[in-house]
CSV table of C-alpha atoms in Angstrom, one decimal:
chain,number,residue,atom,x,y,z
A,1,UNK,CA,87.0,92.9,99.4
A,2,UNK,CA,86.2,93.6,96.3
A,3,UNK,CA,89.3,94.6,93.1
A,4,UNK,CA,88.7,96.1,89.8
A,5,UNK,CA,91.4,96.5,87.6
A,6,UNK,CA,91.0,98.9,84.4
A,7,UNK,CA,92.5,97.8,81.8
A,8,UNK,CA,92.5,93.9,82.6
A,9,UNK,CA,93.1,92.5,79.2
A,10,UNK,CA,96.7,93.5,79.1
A,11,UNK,CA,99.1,90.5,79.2
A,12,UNK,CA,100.1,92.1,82.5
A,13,UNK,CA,97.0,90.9,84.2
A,14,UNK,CA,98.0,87.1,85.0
A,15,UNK,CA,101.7,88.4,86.8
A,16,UNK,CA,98.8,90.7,88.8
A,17,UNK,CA,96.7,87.7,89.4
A,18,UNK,CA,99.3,85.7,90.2
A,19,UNK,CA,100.4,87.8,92.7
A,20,UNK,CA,96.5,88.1,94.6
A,21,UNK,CA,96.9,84.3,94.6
A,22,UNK,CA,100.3,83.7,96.5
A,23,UNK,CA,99.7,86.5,98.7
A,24,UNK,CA,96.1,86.3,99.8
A,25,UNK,CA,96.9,86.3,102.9
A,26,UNK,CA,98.0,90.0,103.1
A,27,UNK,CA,95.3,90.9,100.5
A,28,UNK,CA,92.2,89.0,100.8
A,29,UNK,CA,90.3,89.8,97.7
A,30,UNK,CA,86.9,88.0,97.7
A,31,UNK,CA,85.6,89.5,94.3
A,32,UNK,CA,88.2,90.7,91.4
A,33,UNK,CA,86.6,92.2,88.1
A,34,UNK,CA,88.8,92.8,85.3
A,35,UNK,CA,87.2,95.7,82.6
A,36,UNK,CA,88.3,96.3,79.2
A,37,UNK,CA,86.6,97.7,76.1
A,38,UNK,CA,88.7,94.5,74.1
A,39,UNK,CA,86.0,91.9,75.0
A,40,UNK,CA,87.9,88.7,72.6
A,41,UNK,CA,91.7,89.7,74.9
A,42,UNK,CA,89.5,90.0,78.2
A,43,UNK,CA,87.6,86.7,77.6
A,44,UNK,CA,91.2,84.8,76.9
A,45,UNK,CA,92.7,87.2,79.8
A,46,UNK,CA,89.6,86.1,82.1
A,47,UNK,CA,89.4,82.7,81.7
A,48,UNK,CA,93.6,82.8,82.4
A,49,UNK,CA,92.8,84.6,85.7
A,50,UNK,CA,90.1,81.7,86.5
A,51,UNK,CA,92.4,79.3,86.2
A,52,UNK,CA,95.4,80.5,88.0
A,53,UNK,CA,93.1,81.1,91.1
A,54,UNK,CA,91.9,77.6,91.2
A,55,UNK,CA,95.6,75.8,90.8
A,56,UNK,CA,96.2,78.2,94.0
A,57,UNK,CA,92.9,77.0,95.5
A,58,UNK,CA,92.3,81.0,95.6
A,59,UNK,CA,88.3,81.4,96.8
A,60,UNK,CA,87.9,84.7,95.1
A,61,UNK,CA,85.6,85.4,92.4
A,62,UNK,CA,87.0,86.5,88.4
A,63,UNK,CA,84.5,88.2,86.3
A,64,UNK,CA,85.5,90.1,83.5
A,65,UNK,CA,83.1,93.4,81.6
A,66,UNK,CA,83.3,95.6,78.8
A,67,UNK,CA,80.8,97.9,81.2
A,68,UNK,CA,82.9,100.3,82.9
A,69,UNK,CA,80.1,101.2,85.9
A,70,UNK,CA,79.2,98.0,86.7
A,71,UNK,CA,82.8,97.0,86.7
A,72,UNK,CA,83.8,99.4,89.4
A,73,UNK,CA,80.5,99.7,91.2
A,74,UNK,CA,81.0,98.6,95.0
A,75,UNK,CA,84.8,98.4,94.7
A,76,UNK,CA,87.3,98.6,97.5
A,77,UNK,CA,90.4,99.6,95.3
A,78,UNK,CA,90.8,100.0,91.5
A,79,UNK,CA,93.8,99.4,89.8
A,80,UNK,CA,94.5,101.0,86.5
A,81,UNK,CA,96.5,99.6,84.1
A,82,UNK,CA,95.4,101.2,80.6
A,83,UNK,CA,97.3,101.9,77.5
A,84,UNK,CA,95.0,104.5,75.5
A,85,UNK,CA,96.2,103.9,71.4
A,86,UNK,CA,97.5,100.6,72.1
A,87,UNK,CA,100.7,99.1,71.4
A,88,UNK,CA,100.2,101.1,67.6
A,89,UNK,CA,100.4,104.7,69.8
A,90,UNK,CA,103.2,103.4,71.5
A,91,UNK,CA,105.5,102.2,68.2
A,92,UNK,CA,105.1,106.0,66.9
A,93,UNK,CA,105.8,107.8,70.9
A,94,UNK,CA,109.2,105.6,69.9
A,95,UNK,CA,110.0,106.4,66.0
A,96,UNK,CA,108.4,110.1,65.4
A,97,UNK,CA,111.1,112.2,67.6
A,98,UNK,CA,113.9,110.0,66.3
A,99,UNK,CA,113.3,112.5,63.4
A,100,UNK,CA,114.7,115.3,65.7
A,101,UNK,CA,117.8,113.2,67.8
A,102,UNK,CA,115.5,112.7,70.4
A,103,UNK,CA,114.9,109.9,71.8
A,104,UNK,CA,111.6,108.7,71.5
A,105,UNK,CA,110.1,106.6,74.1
A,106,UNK,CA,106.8,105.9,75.6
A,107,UNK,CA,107.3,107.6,79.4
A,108,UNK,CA,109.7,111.0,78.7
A,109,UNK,CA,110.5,113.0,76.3
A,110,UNK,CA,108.0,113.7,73.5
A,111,UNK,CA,106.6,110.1,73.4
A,112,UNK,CA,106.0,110.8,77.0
A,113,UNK,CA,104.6,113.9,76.7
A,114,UNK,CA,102.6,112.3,73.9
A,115,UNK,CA,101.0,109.2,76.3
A,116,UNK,CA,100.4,111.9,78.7
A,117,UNK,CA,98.3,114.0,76.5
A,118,UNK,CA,96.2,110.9,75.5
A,119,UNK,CA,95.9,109.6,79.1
A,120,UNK,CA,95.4,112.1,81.4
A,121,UNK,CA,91.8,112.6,80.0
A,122,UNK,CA,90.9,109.1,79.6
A,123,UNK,CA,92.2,108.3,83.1
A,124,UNK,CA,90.2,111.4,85.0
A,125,UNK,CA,87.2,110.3,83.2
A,126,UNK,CA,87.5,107.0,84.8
A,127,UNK,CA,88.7,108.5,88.1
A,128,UNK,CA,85.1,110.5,87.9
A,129,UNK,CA,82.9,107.5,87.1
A,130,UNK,CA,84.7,105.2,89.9
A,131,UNK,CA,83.7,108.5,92.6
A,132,UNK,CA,79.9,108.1,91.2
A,133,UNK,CA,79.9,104.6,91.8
A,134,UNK,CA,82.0,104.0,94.5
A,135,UNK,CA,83.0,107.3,96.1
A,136,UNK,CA,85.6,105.9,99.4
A,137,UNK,CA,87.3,103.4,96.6
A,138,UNK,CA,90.7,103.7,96.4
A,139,UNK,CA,92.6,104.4,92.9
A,140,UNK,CA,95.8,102.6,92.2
A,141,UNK,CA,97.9,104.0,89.4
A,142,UNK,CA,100.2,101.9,87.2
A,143,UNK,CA,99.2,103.7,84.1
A,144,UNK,CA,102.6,106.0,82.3
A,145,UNK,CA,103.5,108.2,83.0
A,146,UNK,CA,102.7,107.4,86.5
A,147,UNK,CA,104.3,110.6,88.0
A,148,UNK,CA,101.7,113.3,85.3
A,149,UNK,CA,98.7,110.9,85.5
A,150,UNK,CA,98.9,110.8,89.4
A,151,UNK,CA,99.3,114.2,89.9
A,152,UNK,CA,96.1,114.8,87.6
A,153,UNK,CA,94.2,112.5,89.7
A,154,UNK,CA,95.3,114.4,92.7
A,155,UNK,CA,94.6,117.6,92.0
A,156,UNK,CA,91.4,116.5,90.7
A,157,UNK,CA,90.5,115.1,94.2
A,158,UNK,CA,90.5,111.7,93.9
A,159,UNK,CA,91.9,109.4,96.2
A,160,UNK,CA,94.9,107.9,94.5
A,161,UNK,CA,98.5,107.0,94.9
A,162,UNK,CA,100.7,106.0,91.8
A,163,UNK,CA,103.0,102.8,91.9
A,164,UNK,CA,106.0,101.8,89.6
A,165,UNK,CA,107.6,98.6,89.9
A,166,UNK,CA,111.2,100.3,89.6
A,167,UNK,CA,112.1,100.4,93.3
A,168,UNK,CA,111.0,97.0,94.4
A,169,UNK,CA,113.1,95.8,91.4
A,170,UNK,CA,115.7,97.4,92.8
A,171,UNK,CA,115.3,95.5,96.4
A,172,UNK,CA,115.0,92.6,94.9
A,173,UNK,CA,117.5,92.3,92.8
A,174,UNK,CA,119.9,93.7,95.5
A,175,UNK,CA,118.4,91.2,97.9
A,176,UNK,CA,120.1,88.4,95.9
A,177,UNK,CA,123.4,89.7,95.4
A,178,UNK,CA,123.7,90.2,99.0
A,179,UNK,CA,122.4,86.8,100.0
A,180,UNK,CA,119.6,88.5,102.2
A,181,UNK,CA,115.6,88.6,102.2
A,182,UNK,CA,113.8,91.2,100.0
A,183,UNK,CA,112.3,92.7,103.5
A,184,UNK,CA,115.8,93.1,104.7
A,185,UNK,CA,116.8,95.7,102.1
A,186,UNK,CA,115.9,99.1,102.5
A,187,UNK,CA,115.7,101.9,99.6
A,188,UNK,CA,117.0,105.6,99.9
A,189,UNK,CA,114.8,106.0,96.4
A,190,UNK,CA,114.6,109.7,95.6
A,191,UNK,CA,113.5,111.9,92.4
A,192,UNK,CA,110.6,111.2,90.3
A,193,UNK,CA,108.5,108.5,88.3
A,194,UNK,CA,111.0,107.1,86.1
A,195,UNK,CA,114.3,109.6,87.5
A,196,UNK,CA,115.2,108.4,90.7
A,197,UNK,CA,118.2,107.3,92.4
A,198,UNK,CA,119.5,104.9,94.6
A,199,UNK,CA,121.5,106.9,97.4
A,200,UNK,CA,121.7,104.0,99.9
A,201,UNK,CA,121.1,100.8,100.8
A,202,UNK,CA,120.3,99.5,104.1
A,203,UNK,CA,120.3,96.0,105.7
A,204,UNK,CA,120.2,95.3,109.4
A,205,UNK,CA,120.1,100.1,109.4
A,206,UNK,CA,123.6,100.1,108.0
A,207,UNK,CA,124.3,101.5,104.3
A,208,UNK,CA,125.6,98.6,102.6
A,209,UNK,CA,125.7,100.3,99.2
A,210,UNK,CA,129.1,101.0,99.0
A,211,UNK,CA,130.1,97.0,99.4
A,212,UNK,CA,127.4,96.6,96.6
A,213,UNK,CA,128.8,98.6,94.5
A,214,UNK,CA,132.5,97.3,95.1
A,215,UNK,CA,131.3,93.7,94.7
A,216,UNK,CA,128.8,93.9,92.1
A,217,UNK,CA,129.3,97.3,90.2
A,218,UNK,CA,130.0,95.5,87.0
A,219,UNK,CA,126.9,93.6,87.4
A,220,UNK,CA,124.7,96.1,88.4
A,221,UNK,CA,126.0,98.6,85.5
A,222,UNK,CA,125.4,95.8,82.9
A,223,UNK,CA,121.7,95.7,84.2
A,224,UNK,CA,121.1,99.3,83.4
A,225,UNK,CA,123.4,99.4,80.4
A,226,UNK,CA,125.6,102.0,81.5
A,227,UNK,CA,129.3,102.1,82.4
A,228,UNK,CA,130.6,100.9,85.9
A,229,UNK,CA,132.7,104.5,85.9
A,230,UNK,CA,129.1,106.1,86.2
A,231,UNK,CA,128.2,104.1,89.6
A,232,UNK,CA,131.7,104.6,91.0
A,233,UNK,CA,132.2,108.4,90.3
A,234,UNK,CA,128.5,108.5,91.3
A,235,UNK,CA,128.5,106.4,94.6
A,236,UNK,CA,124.5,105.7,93.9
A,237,UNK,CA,122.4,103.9,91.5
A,238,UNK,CA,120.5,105.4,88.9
A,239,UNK,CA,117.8,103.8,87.7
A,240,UNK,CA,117.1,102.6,84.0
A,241,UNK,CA,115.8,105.4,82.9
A,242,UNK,CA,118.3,107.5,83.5
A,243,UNK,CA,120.3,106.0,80.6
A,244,UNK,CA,118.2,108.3,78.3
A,245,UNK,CA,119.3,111.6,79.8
A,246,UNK,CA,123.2,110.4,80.9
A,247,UNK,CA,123.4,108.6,77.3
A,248,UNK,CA,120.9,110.4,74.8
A,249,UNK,CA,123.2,110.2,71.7
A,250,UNK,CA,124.0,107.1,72.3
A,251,UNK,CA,120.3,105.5,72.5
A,252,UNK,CA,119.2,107.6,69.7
A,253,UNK,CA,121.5,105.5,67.5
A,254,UNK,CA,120.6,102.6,68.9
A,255,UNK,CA,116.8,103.1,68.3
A,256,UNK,CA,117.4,104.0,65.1
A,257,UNK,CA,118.9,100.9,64.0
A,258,UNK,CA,116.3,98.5,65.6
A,259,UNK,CA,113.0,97.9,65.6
A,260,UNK,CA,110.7,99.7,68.4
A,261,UNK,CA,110.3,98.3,72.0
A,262,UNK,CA,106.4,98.2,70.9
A,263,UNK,CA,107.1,96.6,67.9
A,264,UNK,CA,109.0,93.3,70.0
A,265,UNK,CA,105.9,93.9,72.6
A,266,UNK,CA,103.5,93.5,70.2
A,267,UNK,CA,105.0,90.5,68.9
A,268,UNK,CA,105.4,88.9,72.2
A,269,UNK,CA,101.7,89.9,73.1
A,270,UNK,CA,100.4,88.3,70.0
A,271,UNK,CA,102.1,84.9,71.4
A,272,UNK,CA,101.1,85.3,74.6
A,273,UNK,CA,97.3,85.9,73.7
A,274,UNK,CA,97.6,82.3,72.1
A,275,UNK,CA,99.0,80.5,75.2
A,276,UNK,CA,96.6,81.9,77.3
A,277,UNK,CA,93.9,80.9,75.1
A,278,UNK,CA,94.9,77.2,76.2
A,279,UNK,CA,92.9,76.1,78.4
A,280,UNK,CA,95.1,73.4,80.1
A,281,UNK,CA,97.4,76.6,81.3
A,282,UNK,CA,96.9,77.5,84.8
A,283,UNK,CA,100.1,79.6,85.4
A,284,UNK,CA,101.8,82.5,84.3
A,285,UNK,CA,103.4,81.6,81.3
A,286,UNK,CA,107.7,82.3,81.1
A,287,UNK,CA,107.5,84.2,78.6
A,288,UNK,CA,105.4,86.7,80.6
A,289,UNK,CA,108.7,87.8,82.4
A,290,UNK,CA,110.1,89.4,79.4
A,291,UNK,CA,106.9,91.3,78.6
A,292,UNK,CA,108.4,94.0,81.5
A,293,UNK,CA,106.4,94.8,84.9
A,294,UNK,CA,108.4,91.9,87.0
A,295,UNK,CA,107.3,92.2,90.3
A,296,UNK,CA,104.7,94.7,90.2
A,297,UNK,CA,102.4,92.3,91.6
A,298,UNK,CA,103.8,91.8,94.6
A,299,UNK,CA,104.1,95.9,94.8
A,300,UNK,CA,100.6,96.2,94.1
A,301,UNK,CA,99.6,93.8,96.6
A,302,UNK,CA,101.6,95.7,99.6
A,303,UNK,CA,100.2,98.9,98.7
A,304,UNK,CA,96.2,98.0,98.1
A,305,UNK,CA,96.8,95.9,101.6
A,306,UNK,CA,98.2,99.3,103.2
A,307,UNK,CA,95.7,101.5,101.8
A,308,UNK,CA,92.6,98.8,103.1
A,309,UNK,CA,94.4,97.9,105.8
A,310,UNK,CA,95.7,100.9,107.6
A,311,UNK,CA,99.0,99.2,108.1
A,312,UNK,CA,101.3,102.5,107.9
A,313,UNK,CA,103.9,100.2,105.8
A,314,UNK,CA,106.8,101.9,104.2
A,315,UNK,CA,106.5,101.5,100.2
A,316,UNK,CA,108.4,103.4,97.3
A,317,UNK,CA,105.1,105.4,96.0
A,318,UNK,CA,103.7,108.6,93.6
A,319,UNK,CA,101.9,111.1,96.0
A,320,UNK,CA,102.1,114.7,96.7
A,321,UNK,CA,106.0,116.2,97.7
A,322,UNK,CA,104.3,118.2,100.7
A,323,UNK,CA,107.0,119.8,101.5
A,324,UNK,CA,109.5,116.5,101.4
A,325,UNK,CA,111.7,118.1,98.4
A,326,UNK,CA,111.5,121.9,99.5
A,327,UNK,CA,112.9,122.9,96.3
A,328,UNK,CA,109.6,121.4,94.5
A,329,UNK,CA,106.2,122.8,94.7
A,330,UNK,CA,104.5,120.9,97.6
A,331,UNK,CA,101.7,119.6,94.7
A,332,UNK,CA,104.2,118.7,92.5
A,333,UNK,CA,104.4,114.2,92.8
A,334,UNK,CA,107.3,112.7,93.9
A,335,UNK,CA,108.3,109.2,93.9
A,336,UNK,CA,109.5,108.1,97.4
A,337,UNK,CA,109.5,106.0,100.7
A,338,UNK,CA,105.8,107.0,102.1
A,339,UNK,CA,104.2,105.4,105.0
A,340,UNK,CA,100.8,104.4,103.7
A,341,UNK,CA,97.7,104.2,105.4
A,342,UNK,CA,93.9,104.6,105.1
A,343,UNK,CA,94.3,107.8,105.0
A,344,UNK,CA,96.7,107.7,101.8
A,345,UNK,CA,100.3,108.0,101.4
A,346,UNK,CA,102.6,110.2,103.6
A,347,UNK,CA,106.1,110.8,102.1
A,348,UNK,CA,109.3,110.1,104.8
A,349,UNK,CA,111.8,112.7,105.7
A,350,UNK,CA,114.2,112.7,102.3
A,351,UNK,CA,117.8,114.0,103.0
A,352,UNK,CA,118.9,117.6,101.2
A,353,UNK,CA,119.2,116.4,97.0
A,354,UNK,CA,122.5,117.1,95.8
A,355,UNK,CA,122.5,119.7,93.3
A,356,UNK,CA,123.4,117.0,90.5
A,357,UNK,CA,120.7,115.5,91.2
A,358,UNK,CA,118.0,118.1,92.6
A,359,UNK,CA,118.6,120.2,89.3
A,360,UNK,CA,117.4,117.3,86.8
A,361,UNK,CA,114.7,116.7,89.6
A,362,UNK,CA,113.7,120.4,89.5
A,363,UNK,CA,113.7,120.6,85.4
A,364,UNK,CA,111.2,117.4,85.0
A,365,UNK,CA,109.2,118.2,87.6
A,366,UNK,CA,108.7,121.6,85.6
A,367,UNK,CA,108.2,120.1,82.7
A,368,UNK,CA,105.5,117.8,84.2
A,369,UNK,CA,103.6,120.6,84.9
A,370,UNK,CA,103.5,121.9,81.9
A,371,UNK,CA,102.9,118.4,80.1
A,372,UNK,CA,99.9,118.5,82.9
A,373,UNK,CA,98.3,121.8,81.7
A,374,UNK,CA,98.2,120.9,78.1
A,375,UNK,CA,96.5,117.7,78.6
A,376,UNK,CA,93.8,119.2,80.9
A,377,UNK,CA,93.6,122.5,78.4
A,378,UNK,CA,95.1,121.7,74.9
A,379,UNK,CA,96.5,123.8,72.2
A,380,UNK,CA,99.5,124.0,70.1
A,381,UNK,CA,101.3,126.8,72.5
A,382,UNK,CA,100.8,124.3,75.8
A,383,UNK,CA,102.2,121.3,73.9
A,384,UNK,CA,105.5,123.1,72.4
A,385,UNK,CA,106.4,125.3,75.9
A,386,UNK,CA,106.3,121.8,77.3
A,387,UNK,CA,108.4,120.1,74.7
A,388,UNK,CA,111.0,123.3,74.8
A,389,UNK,CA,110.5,122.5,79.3
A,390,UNK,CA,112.0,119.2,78.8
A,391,UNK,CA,115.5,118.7,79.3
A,392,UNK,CA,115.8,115.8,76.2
A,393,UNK,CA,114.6,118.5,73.9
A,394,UNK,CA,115.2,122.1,74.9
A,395,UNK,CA,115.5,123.3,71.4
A,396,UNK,CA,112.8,125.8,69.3
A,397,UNK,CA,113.2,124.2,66.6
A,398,UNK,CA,112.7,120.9,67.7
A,399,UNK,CA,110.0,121.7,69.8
A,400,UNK,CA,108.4,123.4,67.0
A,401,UNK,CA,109.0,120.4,64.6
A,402,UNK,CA,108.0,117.6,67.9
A,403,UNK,CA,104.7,119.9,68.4
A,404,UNK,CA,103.6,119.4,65.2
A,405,UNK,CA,104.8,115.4,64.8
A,406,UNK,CA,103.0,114.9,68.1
A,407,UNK,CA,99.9,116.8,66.8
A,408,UNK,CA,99.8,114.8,63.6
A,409,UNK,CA,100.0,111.3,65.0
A,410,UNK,CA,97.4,111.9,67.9
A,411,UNK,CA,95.1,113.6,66.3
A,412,UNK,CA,92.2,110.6,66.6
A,413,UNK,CA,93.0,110.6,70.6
A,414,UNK,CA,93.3,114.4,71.2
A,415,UNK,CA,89.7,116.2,71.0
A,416,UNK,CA,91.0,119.7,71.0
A,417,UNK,CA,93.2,119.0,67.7
C-alpha cells in the first residue's frame, strides 16, 4: 500500500506519522511519500518521519519530493494537508476583517472565504494531476475549509471524502470523563465542517449525554470557552467553533487585543522545525500537541483503512448530504456519521434538525455555495454576494469594504484579480 501526503512538510506530518506507526496493523502502508514544494522543511520533516518509523520497528518506506507526479504516481490514497500563502496568508485571514467587527479567522467568515478562494484551485489542480497518475487513488481531505474544498472535489468528480479531527476529539475527550474506551462512545455529530453539534452521546446504545453534561458541564464549557448556561439551556454540545457565531462581539475584542493564532503558530513552527532537525529525536515532540490537529492521526488512519479496506466502519466524515438533511441540497457536504467503504462514504439516517439549529445549518451551507462559485469563477460580484451570504457579516457595507480587503491581500494567489 502505498500513501502520499500533499503537503508533508507541515509540522502536522510527525502526529500523522506517528499515527501509521502505532496503528499499522489496521493500515498497513508499505511505501509513504511526503511532497512539498518547501524542500529545506520536507528534508527536516522527512528525516523526522524516518526516524519515528524505525523506533516503532515500522517496515514502510519514507521518501520525501518536491515533484508533485512522481509523488503521487501509483498511490493507493493521498492525503492533503496544504496551506496555500502559508502561515503569512493566514495572520492577515485573522487581522484584515477585524477592521469591520468581524471576526477574522482562517476557516469562516471572510478569512474563510479568503482560504477558500486561494485553495479550491490549488487543491483541484492537484485532485486532476493525482486522476492522471493514479486514476482509482483515493483523496483524503484535511485541507480548510474542509466542508468548500470537499464539495469542489466532489463535484469535480474525484473520489474524495473530507476529514476534520473535531468529532473524534469529541469521543475522546468524552471517553475519559466517563471512564470508558474511545470505541465505546458514540457521536450524534450533525451540521457542517466546523458547525456541528453534539445532540447525543451513546455508550452501551443509551444517550448518556445528559449525565455528561450534569457531571462535567463546567468542564466541558471551559474546553470550548463558552458559558455552562449555553450547554444546559441547549442540552447538546456545540463544538469550538461555534463560539464565533454564539459569541462574535465577544471574540472580536479578544482578537483585537492579542496577537493572531498564526502569529503564536508560526512561532511554535519555527521551534519545532529546530527539534526536528535533531537527529537523536525519534518521537513526536510535546510541543507538537499544542500546534492543534490532536488526534487526527488516528482519524486519518480509520478512514484510509475503510476506504482501502471496504470495512463499512462508521466515521464522522465530509461527503455529499444525499438527501440525509432534506432541507439541504443533496450536493451540498455535510459533516456526519457515514458508513465508509470502497465505494466512498454513505451518510447514516440523521434525525429531523431543530430549527435552531437547521437554520444556521441552512445559512452556511448557502453561503458555501457561493464561496464555492467565486473560487471556481472569480470576480468582485461572486466574492461580495458571498460575504453579504454569511451569517458573521451580512452587512453591504461590510461586504463591500471585506470584498475589497480580501481582494487587496490575495491578489499574488488569486489569478482573476
Amino acid at each position: 500500500m502505498k500513501l502520499s501526503v500533499v503537503g508533508g512538510g507541515s509540522t502536522y506530518t510527525p502526529e500523522l506519522v506517528d499515527g501509521f506507526a502505532r496503528l499499522r496493523d489496521t493500515l498497513p502502508v508499505e511505501e509513504l511519500v511526503l511532497i512539498d514544494p518547501a524542500a529545506e522543511r520536507l528534508e527536516l520533516v522527512g528525516g523526522l518521519a524516518r526516524r519515528i518509523f524505525a523506533r516503532q520497528g515500522h517496515p514502510g518506506r519514507i521518501s520525501w519530493t518536491s515533484d508533485l507526479d512522481a509523488g503521487v504516481d501509483g498511490a493507493d490514497a493521498v492525503l492533503l494537508q496544504l496551506r496555500v500563502g502559508g502561515q503569512a496568508a493566514r495572520h492577515r485571514d485573522e487581522t484584515w476583517p477585524l477592521e469591520c467587527g468581524c471576526v477574522g479567522q482562517e476557516t469562516t467568515g471572510a478569512g474563510g472565504l479568503a482560504k477558500a478562494l486561494r485553495t479550491v484551485p490549488v487543491v483541484l489542480d492537484i485532485a486532476e494531476r493525482v486522476r492522471r497518475r493514479s486514476p482509482d487513488a483515493w483523496i483524503v481531505d484535511f485541507t480548510n475549509p474542509v466542508g468548500i474544498v470537499t464539495r469542489a472535489l466532489l463535484l469535480a468528480g474525484h473520489r474524495a471524502v473530507g476529514l476534520c479531527n473535531v468529532a473524534i476529539g469529541f469521543q475522546r475527550k468524552f471517553a475519559r470523563l466517563l471512564g470508558v474506551a474511545p470505541e465505546e462512545v458514540g457521536l450524534e455529530h450533525v451540521g457542517l465542517n466546523h458547525l456541528t453539534w453534539e445532540r447525543a452521546v451513546t455508550v452501551g446504545g443509551r444517550d448518556v449525554l445528559p449525565r455528561l453534561l450534569a457531571e462535567h458541564g463546567d468542564a466541558i464549557a471551559a474546553d470550548l470557552r463558552m458559558p455552562r448556561a449555553v450547554l444546559d439551556r441547549l442540552g447538546v454540545v456545540p463544538s469550538y467553533y461555534l463560539r464565533y457565531y454564539y459569541r462574535h462581539d465577544e471574540v472580536v475584542r479578544e482578537l483585537r487585543t492579542g496577537p493572531s493564532r498564526a502569529a503564536e503558530v508560526a512561532a511554535m513552527e519555527k521551534e519545532l522545525l529546530a527539534l526536528y532537525g535533531d537527529p537523536a529525536l525519534d518521537e513526536k515532540p510535546e510541543l507538537l500537541a499544542k500546534r492543534g490537529g490532536a488526534f487526527y492521526s488516528e482519524a486519518a488512519v480509520a478512514l484510509t483503512a475503510s476506504l482501502l479496506g471496504d470495512t463499512r466502519e462508521v466515521q464522522v466524515v465530509n461527503a455529499f448530504n444525499a438527501g440525509t438533511l432534506p432541507f439541504l441540497p443533496d450536493d451540498a457536504v455535510i459533516e456526519v456519521p457515514a458508513a465508509v467503504d470502497a465505494a466512498g462514504a454513505h451518510p447514516l439516517p440523521v434525525r429531523p434538525l431543530e430549527p435552531l439549529y437547521a437554520g444556521l445549518v441552512a445559512n452556511v451551507s448557502a453561503y458555501e455555495d457561493l464561496a464555492l462559485e467565486a473560487a471556481l469563477k472569480g470576480g468582485r460580484d461572486r466574492v461580495f454576494r458571498a460575504l453579504l451570504a454569511h451569517p458573521l457579516v451580512g452587512q453591504l457595507e461590510y461586504a463591500d469594504r471585506l470584498a475589497d480587503a480580501l481582494l487587496a491581500h490575495n491578489r499574488d494567489h488569486l489569478a482573476w484579480v
